[in-house]
mmCIF file of C-alpha atoms in Angstrom:
data_model
loop_
_atom_site.group_PDB
_atom_site.id
_atom_site.type_symbol
_atom_site.label_atom_id
_atom_site.label_comp_id
_atom_site.label_asym_id
_atom_site.label_seq_id
_atom_site.Cartn_x
_atom_site.Cartn_y
_atom_site.Cartn_z
ATOM 1 C CA MET A 182 26.648 28.093 32.977
ATOM 2 C CA THR A 183 24.342 27.870 30.248
ATOM 3 C CA VAL A 184 21.902 25.818 30.659
ATOM 4 C CA SER A 185 21.057 23.352 27.488
ATOM 5 C CA ARG A 186 17.574 24.118 26.042
ATOM 6 C CA THR A 187 15.401 21.152 24.767
ATOM 7 C CA PHE A 188 13.992 20.265 21.176
ATOM 8 C CA ALA A 189 11.992 17.048 20.415
ATOM 9 C CA VAL A 190 11.400 14.936 17.196
ATOM 10 C CA ILE A 191 8.484 13.331 16.051
ATOM 11 C CA PRO A 192 8.760 11.387 13.225
ATOM 12 C CA ALA A 193 4.814 10.646 12.352
ATOM 13 C CA ALA A 194 5.530 9.857 9.053
ATOM 14 C CA GLY A 195 4.923 6.028 9.130
ATOM 15 C CA MET A 196 2.150 4.093 6.437
ATOM 16 C CA GLY A 197 0.232 1.788 9.686
ATOM 17 C CA LYS A 198 -0.377 -1.149 6.396
ATOM 18 C CA ARG A 199 -0.996 -3.288 9.721
ATOM 19 C CA MET A 200 -4.325 -0.673 11.073
ATOM 20 C CA GLY A 201 -5.894 -1.453 7.936
ATOM 21 C CA ALA A 202 -8.088 2.708 7.948
ATOM 22 C CA SER A 203 -8.352 4.076 5.343
ATOM 23 C CA ILE A 204 -5.615 7.337 6.239
ATOM 24 C CA ASN A 205 -2.374 7.060 8.186
ATOM 25 C CA LYS A 206 -2.586 5.355 11.943
ATOM 26 C CA GLN A 207 -1.384 8.945 13.128
ATOM 27 C CA TYR A 208 -5.175 10.827 11.996
ATOM 28 C CA LEU A 209 -7.043 8.086 13.963
ATOM 29 C CA GLN A 210 -9.285 9.201 16.808
ATOM 30 C CA LEU A 211 -8.292 8.184 20.066
ATOM 31 C CA ALA A 212 -10.850 9.497 22.624
ATOM 32 C CA GLY A 213 -11.789 12.262 20.327
ATOM 33 C CA MET A 214 -8.607 13.939 19.203
ATOM 34 C CA PRO A 215 -5.985 12.215 16.680
ATOM 35 C CA ILE A 216 -3.384 10.467 17.946
ATOM 36 C CA VAL A 217 -0.587 12.860 16.725
ATOM 37 C CA ALA A 218 -2.028 15.147 17.988
ATOM 38 C CA ARG A 219 -2.127 13.672 21.657
ATOM 39 C CA THR A 220 1.557 12.887 21.385
ATOM 40 C CA ILE A 221 2.162 16.874 21.179
ATOM 41 C CA SER A 222 0.306 17.935 23.652
ATOM 42 C CA VAL A 223 2.322 16.461 25.840
ATOM 43 C CA PHE A 224 5.017 17.807 24.448
ATOM 44 C CA GLU A 225 3.257 21.391 24.211
ATOM 45 C CA SER A 226 2.312 21.457 27.525
ATOM 46 C CA ALA A 227 6.228 20.358 29.757
ATOM 47 C CA PRO A 228 7.951 22.518 30.755
ATOM 48 C CA CYS A 229 10.952 21.067 29.669
ATOM 49 C CA ILE A 230 10.289 21.507 25.900
ATOM 50 C CA ASP A 231 11.553 23.693 23.943
ATOM 51 C CA GLY A 232 10.128 23.072 20.687
ATOM 52 C CA ILE A 233 8.912 20.431 18.372
ATOM 53 C CA LEU A 234 9.946 19.309 15.304
ATOM 54 C CA LEU A 235 7.726 16.811 13.274
ATOM 55 C CA VAL A 236 8.240 14.895 10.796
ATOM 56 C CA THR A 237 5.442 13.419 8.511
ATOM 57 C CA PRO A 238 5.713 12.446 4.511
ATOM 58 C CA ALA A 239 5.770 15.383 2.261
ATOM 59 C CA ASP A 240 2.091 14.993 0.930
ATOM 60 C CA GLU A 241 0.028 15.508 4.251
ATOM 61 C CA ILE A 242 1.987 17.934 5.373
ATOM 62 C CA PRO A 243 -0.413 20.604 4.334
ATOM 63 C CA TYR A 244 -2.821 18.649 6.088
ATOM 64 C CA CYS A 245 -1.234 18.267 9.355
ATOM 65 C CA ARG A 246 -0.923 21.531 9.697
ATOM 66 C CA GLU A 247 -3.910 22.638 9.006
ATOM 67 C CA HIS A 248 -5.554 19.683 11.174
ATOM 68 C CA VAL A 249 -3.974 19.123 13.591
ATOM 69 C CA VAL A 250 -1.325 21.996 14.836
ATOM 70 C CA ALA A 251 -3.505 24.839 13.562
ATOM 71 C CA ALA A 252 -6.464 23.245 14.872
ATOM 72 C CA TYR A 253 -5.270 22.551 18.372
ATOM 73 C CA GLY A 254 -2.954 25.367 18.710
ATOM 74 C CA PHE A 255 0.844 23.756 19.148
ATOM 75 C CA ARG A 256 2.674 26.622 19.285
ATOM 76 C CA LYS A 257 5.949 25.111 20.438
ATOM 77 C CA ILE A 258 5.986 23.780 16.249
ATOM 78 C CA VAL A 259 8.982 24.858 15.051
ATOM 79 C CA ALA A 260 8.727 23.100 12.020
ATOM 80 C CA ILE A 261 7.003 19.803 9.725
ATOM 81 C CA VAL A 262 9.318 18.614 7.526
ATOM 82 C CA PRO A 263 9.251 15.472 5.045
ATOM 83 C CA GLY A 264 9.898 11.884 5.876
ATOM 84 C CA GLY A 265 12.135 9.614 4.228
ATOM 85 C CA LYS A 266 11.759 6.715 3.408
ATOM 86 C CA GLU A 267 12.259 4.310 6.167
ATOM 87 C CA ARG A 268 11.740 5.766 10.318
ATOM 88 C CA GLN A 269 15.637 6.419 10.043
ATOM 89 C CA ASN A 270 15.597 8.381 7.493
ATOM 90 C CA SER A 271 12.568 10.998 8.585
ATOM 91 C CA VAL A 272 15.081 11.209 11.854
ATOM 92 C CA MET A 273 17.876 12.320 10.083
ATOM 93 C CA ASN A 274 15.601 14.851 8.158
ATOM 94 C CA GLY A 275 14.463 16.213 11.110
ATOM 95 C CA LEU A 276 18.002 16.449 12.809
ATOM 96 C CA ARG A 277 18.854 18.756 9.777
ATOM 97 C CA ALA A 278 16.710 20.711 9.835
ATOM 98 C CA LEU A 279 17.461 21.590 13.707
ATOM 99 C CA GLN A 280 20.692 22.386 12.385
ATOM 100 C CA GLY A 281 21.333 26.444 13.080
ATOM 101 C CA ARG A 282 18.357 26.288 15.052
ATOM 102 C CA VAL A 283 20.346 24.134 18.240
ATOM 103 C CA GLY A 284 23.068 24.109 20.068
ATOM 104 C CA GLU A 285 25.977 20.742 19.903
ATOM 105 C CA ASP A 286 24.579 20.135 23.445
ATOM 106 C CA ASP A 287 21.433 21.188 23.850
ATOM 107 C CA VAL A 288 18.671 17.742 23.534
ATOM 108 C CA VAL A 289 16.641 16.433 21.772
ATOM 109 C CA LEU A 290 14.500 14.199 22.078
ATOM 110 C CA ILE A 291 12.893 11.196 19.668
ATOM 111 C CA HIS A 292 9.490 10.053 20.101
ATOM 112 C CA ASP A 293 7.143 8.137 18.094
ATOM 113 C CA GLY A 294 4.284 9.833 16.949
ATOM 114 C CA VAL A 295 1.689 7.432 17.507
ATOM 115 C CA ARG A 296 3.096 6.543 21.674
ATOM 116 C CA PRO A 297 0.646 8.987 22.774
ATOM 117 C CA LEU A 298 0.577 8.394 26.608
ATOM 118 C CA ILE A 299 4.185 8.874 27.864
ATOM 119 C CA THR A 300 3.620 11.675 30.170
ATOM 120 C CA PRO A 301 5.866 14.743 31.384
ATOM 121 C CA GLU A 302 7.719 13.755 34.355
ATOM 122 C CA LEU A 303 9.503 10.872 32.101
ATOM 123 C CA LEU A 304 10.439 13.820 29.499
ATOM 124 C CA GLN A 305 12.367 15.074 31.892
ATOM 125 C CA GLU A 306 14.288 11.969 33.280
ATOM 126 C CA ALA A 307 15.060 11.145 29.744
ATOM 127 C CA ILE A 308 16.692 14.886 29.196
ATOM 128 C CA ASP A 309 18.132 14.451 32.450
ATOM 129 C CA VAL A 310 19.859 11.241 31.207
ATOM 130 C CA ALA A 311 21.115 12.647 28.900
ATOM 131 C CA ARG A 312 22.982 16.012 30.129
ATOM 132 C CA VAL A 313 25.083 13.422 31.594
ATOM 133 C CA CYS A 314 25.821 10.307 29.130
ATOM 134 C CA ASP A 315 25.753 9.671 25.265
ATOM 135 C CA GLY A 316 22.151 8.803 25.904
ATOM 136 C CA ALA A 317 18.925 8.000 27.671
ATOM 137 C CA LEU A 318 16.612 5.210 26.518
ATOM 138 C CA VAL A 319 13.052 4.724 27.808
ATOM 139 C CA ALA A 320 12.791 0.924 28.233
ATOM 140 C CA VAL A 321 11.116 -1.613 30.504
ATOM 141 C CA PRO A 322 12.077 -5.023 31.894
ATOM 142 C CA ALA A 323 10.623 -8.027 29.175
ATOM 143 C CA LYS A 324 7.642 -9.397 31.113
ATOM 144 C CA ASP A 325 8.159 -12.253 29.333
ATOM 145 C CA THR A 326 10.364 -15.907 28.706
ATOM 146 C CA ILE A 327 12.243 -14.848 25.064
ATOM 147 C CA LYS A 328 13.364 -16.957 22.319
ATOM 148 C CA THR A 329 15.470 -17.090 19.439
ATOM 149 C CA VAL A 330 14.035 -18.068 17.026
ATOM 150 C CA ARG A 331 16.179 -19.377 13.180
ATOM 151 C CA ASP A 332 13.913 -21.083 10.013
ATOM 152 C CA GLY A 333 11.426 -21.807 12.791
ATOM 153 C CA LEU A 334 13.334 -24.084 15.534
ATOM 154 C CA VAL A 335 14.210 -22.122 19.033
ATOM 155 C CA THR A 336 17.785 -21.586 18.779
ATOM 156 C CA GLY A 337 18.610 -19.520 22.731
ATOM 157 C CA THR A 338 16.784 -18.547 25.475
ATOM 158 C CA PRO A 339 18.389 -16.205 26.952
ATOM 159 C CA ASP A 340 18.221 -14.185 30.054
ATOM 160 C CA ARG A 341 15.240 -12.586 30.971
ATOM 161 C CA GLU A 342 17.171 -10.457 33.605
ATOM 162 C CA THR A 343 19.116 -9.060 30.979
ATOM 163 C CA LEU A 344 16.748 -8.081 28.228
ATOM 164 C CA TRP A 345 15.013 -5.073 27.906
ATOM 165 C CA GLN A 346 12.085 -3.742 25.327
ATOM 166 C CA ALA A 347 12.884 -0.146 24.002
ATOM 167 C CA GLN A 348 10.178 2.840 24.146
ATOM 168 C CA THR A 349 11.257 6.071 22.697
ATOM 169 C CA PRO A 350 11.493 9.065 23.853
ATOM 170 C CA GLN A 351 15.289 8.459 23.104
ATOM 171 C CA ALA A 352 16.934 11.464 24.441
ATOM 172 C CA PHE A 353 20.117 12.190 23.333
ATOM 173 C CA ARG A 354 22.805 15.871 22.921
ATOM 174 C CA TYR A 355 22.196 17.192 19.442
ATOM 175 C CA GLY A 356 26.066 16.155 18.820
ATOM 176 C CA ILE A 357 25.887 13.305 19.419
ATOM 177 C CA ILE A 358 22.831 11.959 17.759
ATOM 178 C CA TYR A 359 23.572 14.016 15.179
ATOM 179 C CA ALA A 360 26.948 12.592 14.096
ATOM 180 C CA ALA A 361 25.609 9.254 14.892
ATOM 181 C CA HIS A 362 23.282 9.394 12.639
ATOM 182 C CA CYS A 363 25.901 10.650 10.594
ATOM 183 C CA ALA A 364 28.289 7.943 10.053
ATOM 184 C CA ALA A 365 25.262 5.141 10.000
ATOM 185 C CA GLU A 366 23.770 7.196 6.692
ATOM 186 C CA GLN A 367 27.518 7.375 5.672
ATOM 187 C CA GLU A 368 28.027 3.734 5.765
ATOM 188 C CA GLY A 369 24.571 2.320 4.582
ATOM 189 C CA PHE A 370 24.267 1.255 8.140
ATOM 190 C CA MET A 371 20.456 0.959 9.188
ATOM 191 C CA GLY A 372 19.531 0.178 12.858
ATOM 192 C CA THR A 373 16.195 -0.892 14.417
ATOM 193 C CA ASP A 374 16.106 2.298 16.686
ATOM 194 C CA ASP A 375 18.131 5.497 17.570
ATOM 195 C CA ALA A 376 20.582 4.458 20.130
ATOM 196 C CA SER A 377 21.632 1.444 18.207
ATOM 197 C CA LEU A 378 23.529 4.027 16.264
ATOM 198 C CA VAL A 379 25.027 5.834 19.523
ATOM 199 C CA GLU A 380 25.307 2.347 20.614
ATOM 200 C CA ARG A 381 27.344 0.895 17.309
ATOM 201 C CA SER A 382 30.462 4.264 18.848
ATOM 202 C CA SER A 383 30.339 2.855 21.909
ATOM 203 C CA GLY A 384 28.391 5.403 23.288
ATOM 204 C CA ALA A 385 26.499 5.260 26.489
ATOM 205 C CA VAL A 386 23.326 4.401 26.661
ATOM 206 C CA ARG A 387 21.656 4.890 30.091
ATOM 207 C CA ILE A 388 17.737 2.962 30.609
ATOM 208 C CA VAL A 389 15.022 5.161 32.382
ATOM 209 C CA ARG A 390 12.499 3.266 33.471
ATOM 210 C CA GLY A 391 9.875 3.430 31.412
ATOM 211 C CA ASP A 392 5.720 2.739 31.565
ATOM 212 C CA TYR A 393 4.243 0.014 30.396
ATOM 213 C CA ARG A 394 1.669 2.394 29.520
ATOM 214 C CA ASN A 395 3.816 4.596 27.146
ATOM 215 C CA ILE A 396 1.906 1.705 24.071
ATOM 216 C CA LYS A 397 3.450 2.135 20.620
ATOM 217 C CA ILE A 398 -0.301 2.444 18.430
ATOM 218 C CA THR A 399 -0.013 -0.407 15.534
ATOM 219 C CA THR A 400 -3.124 -2.014 15.425
ATOM 220 C CA PRO A 401 -6.814 -1.931 16.269
ATOM 221 C CA GLU A 402 -6.777 -2.984 19.231
ATOM 222 C CA ASP A 403 -3.781 -0.347 20.504
ATOM 223 C CA ILE A 404 -6.481 1.838 20.003
ATOM 224 C CA VAL A 405 -8.712 -0.250 22.542
ATOM 225 C CA LEU A 406 -6.189 0.053 25.128
ATOM 226 C CA ALA A 407 -4.754 3.085 25.141
ATOM 227 C CA GLU A 408 -8.375 4.574 25.147
ATOM 228 C CA ALA A 409 -8.870 2.078 28.007
ATOM 229 C CA PHE A 410 -5.795 3.582 29.684
ATOM 230 C CA LEU A 411 -6.584 7.295 28.796
ATOM 231 C CA ALA A 412 -10.453 6.613 30.805
ATOM 232 C CA GLY A 413 -8.237 5.052 34.066
ATOM 233 C CA SER A 414 -6.146 7.445 34.219
ATOM 234 C CA GLY A 415 -8.953 10.707 33.461
ATOM 235 C CA GLN A 416 -7.421 12.260 29.950
ATOM 236 C CA ASN A 417 -9.988 10.806 27.447
ATOM 237 C CA GLY A 418 -10.982 14.788 26.528
ATOM 238 C CA VAL A 419 -9.046 16.934 25.058
ATOM 239 C CA LEU A 420 -5.451 17.123 27.263
#
């Protein structure tokens, strides 16, 4: 029996307007290392990952190649491809670039470039689930009561026991996620995440219990929080 390989698509093409910085947020320093480099380093060091495809704005590819990939000696990067208008378009660009490199049953993990506190253990768990289900979604239970609101008025209070906060990575066999993205593209559907594209075709996506420290860095306060998590884990140096 042939064991499937595993590749990661890391979209890092966002502009990060809420960060208020002069450079895109993925290149901001997190404990002495660019955020996206910290993210890549987890996948680079994980034995379960065979290759990494990075998606960045087209005009940042030379910068990323020099100041991230070459600067930190990442060897698993198989390509850097230009992003699209929206995150979903960027992921699709990455999936298309994997054609010819991967098989239908190879696993693809899609992970935010600015979510650097993911662990190798969660990567492996997501991969294992994706090999037997249509998809694996790393998520954590909602801590707070959630309200549905329309025009400033509360319209409902969903049962918190049924609510989970989606994180990344989200993992799928290549044939499944590529087909889901193709269908969404053809039908003009924009999902909130990659799992939603598989869900709409009745795919079975299983939850993998995540970690509340696996935050997506969006605001300056998130950097402070991430640095505190790194210091607490003893990983505030270069991984």
